[in-house]
Short mmCIF file of N, CA and C in Angstrom, two decimals:
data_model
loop_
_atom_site.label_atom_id
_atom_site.label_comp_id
_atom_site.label_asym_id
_atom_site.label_seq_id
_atom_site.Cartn_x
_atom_site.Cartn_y
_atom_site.Cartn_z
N UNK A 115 43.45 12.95 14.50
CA UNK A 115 43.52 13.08 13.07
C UNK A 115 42.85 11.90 12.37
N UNK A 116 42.71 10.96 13.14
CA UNK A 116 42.45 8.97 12.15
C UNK A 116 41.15 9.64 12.71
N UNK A 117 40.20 10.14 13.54
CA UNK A 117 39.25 9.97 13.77
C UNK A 117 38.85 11.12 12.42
N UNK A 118 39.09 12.22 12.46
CA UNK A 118 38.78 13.21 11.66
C UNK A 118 38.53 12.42 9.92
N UNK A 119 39.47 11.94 9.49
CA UNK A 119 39.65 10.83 8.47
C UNK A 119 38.89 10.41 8.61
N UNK A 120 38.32 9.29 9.13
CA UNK A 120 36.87 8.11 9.57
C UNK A 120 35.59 9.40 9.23
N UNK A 121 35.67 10.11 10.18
CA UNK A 121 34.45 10.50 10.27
C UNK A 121 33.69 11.15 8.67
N UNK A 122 35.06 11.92 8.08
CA UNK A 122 35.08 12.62 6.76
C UNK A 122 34.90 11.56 5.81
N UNK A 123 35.47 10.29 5.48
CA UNK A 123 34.92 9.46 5.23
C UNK A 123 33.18 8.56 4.87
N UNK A 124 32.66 8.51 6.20
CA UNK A 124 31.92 8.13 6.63
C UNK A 124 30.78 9.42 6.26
N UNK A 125 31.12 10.05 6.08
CA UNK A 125 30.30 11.72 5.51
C UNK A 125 30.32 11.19 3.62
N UNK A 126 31.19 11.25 3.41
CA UNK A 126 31.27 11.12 2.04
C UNK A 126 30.77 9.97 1.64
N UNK A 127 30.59 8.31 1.81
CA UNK A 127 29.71 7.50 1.51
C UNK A 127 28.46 8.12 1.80
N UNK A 128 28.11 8.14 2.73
CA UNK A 128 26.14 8.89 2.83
C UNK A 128 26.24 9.70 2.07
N UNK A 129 26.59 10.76 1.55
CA UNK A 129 26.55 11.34 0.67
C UNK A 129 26.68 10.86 -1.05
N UNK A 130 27.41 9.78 -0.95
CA UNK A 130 27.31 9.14 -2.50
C UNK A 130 25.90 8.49 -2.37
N UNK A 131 25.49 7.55 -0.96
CA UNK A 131 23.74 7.39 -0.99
C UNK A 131 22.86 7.91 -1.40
N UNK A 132 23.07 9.10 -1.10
CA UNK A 132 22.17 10.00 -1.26
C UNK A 132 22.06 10.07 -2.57
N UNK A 133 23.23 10.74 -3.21
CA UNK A 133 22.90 11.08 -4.55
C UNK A 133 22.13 9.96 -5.64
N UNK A 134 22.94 8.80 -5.07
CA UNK A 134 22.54 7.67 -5.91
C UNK A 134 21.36 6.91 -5.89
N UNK A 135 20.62 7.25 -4.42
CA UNK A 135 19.30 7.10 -4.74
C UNK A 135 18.35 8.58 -5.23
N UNK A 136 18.71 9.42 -5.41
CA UNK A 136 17.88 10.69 -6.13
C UNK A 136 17.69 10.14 -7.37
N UNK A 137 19.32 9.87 -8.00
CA UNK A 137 19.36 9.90 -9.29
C UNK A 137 18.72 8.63 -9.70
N UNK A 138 18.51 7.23 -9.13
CA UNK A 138 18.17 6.37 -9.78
C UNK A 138 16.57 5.75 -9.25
N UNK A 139 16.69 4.96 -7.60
CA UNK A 139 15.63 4.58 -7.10
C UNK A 139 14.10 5.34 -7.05
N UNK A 140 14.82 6.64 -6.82
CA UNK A 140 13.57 7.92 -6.52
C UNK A 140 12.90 7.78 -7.82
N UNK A 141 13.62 8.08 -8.70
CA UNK A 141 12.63 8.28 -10.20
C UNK A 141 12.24 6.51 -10.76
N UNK A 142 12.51 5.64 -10.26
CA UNK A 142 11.66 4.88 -10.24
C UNK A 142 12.91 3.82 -11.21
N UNK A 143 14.30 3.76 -11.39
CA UNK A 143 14.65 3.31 -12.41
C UNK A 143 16.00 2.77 -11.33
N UNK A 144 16.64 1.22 -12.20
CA UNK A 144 17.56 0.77 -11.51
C UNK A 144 19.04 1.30 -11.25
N UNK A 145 19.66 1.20 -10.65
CA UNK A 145 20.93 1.12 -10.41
C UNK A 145 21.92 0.22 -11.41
N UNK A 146 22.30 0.78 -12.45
CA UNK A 146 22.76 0.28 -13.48
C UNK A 146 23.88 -0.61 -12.54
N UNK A 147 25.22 -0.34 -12.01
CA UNK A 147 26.64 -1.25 -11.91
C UNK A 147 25.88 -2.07 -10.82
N UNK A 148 24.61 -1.61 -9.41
CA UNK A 148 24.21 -2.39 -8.27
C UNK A 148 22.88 -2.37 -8.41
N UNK A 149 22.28 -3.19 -9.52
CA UNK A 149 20.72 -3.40 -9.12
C UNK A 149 20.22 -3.52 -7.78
N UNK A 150 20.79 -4.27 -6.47
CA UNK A 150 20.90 -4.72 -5.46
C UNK A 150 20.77 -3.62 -4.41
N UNK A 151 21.62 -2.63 -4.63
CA UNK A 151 21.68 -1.66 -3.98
C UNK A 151 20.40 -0.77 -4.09
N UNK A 152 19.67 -0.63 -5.04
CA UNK A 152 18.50 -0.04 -5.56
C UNK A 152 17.25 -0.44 -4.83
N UNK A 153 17.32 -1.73 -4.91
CA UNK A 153 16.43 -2.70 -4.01
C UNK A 153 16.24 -2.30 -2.39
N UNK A 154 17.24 -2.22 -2.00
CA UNK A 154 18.18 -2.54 -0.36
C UNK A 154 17.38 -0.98 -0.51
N UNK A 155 17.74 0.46 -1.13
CA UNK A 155 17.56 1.78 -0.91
C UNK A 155 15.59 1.98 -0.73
N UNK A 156 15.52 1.21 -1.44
CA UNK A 156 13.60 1.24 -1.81
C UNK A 156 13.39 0.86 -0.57
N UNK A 157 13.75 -0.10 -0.18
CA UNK A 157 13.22 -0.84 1.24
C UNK A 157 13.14 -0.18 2.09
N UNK A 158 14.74 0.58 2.94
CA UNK A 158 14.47 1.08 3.50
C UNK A 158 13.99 2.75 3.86
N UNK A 159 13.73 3.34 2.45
CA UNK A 159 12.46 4.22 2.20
C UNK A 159 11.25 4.08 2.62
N UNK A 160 10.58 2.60 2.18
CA UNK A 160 9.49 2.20 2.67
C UNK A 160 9.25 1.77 4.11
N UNK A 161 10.33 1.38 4.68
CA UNK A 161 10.07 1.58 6.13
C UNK A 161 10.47 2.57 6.91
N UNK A 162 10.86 3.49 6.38
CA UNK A 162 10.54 4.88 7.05
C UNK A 162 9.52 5.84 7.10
N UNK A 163 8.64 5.99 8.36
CA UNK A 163 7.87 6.87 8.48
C UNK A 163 7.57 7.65 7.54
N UNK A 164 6.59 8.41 6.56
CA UNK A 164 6.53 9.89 6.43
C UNK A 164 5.62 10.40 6.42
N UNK A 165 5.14 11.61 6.15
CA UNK A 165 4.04 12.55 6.24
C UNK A 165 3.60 12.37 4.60
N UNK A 166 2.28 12.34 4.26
CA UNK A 166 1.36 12.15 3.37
C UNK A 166 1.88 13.73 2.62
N UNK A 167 1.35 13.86 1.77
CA UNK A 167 1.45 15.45 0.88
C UNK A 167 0.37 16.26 1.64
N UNK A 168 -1.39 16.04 1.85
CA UNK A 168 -2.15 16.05 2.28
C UNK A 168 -2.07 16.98 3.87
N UNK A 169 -1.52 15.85 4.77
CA UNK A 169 -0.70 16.16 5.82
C UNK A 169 0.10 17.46 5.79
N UNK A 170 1.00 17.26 5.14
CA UNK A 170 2.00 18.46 5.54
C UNK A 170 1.22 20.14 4.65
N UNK A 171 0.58 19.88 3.47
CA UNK A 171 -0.14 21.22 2.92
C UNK A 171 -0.79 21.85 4.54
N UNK A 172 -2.02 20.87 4.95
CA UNK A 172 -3.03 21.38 6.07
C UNK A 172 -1.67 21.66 7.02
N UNK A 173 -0.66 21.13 7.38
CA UNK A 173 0.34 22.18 8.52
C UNK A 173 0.94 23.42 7.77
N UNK A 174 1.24 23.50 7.18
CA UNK A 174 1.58 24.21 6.54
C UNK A 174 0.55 26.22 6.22
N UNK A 175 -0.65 25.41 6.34
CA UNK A 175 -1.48 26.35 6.32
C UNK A 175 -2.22 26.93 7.31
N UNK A 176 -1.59 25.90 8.71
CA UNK A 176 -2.31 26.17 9.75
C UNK A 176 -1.04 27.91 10.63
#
């Protein structure tokens, strides 16, 4: 049951991530209560891999 808790938990922060970088970092604007956090989210965006727009159209059409 404590694990079920943890894990449901641990679901629901990534999920406040998420939202909170859609709503703020993505469109290009700060994190009003955690500027910090905004920062920390950009970063590791930018060091994640991704596929160009370019890229994924030509798979897409192949």
């Amino acid at each position: 049951m404590l694990t079920l808790v943890i894990i449901m938990a641990a679901i629901l922060v990534l999920c406040g991530l998420v939202l909170t970088y859609v709503a703020f970092p993505h469109r290009g604007a700060q994190v009003p209560a955690a500027p910090w956090l905004g920062d920390a989210m950009s970063k590791a965006v930018d060091a994640v891999p991704t596929l160009d727009e370019e890229a994924a159209d030509q798979a897409r059409r192949r």
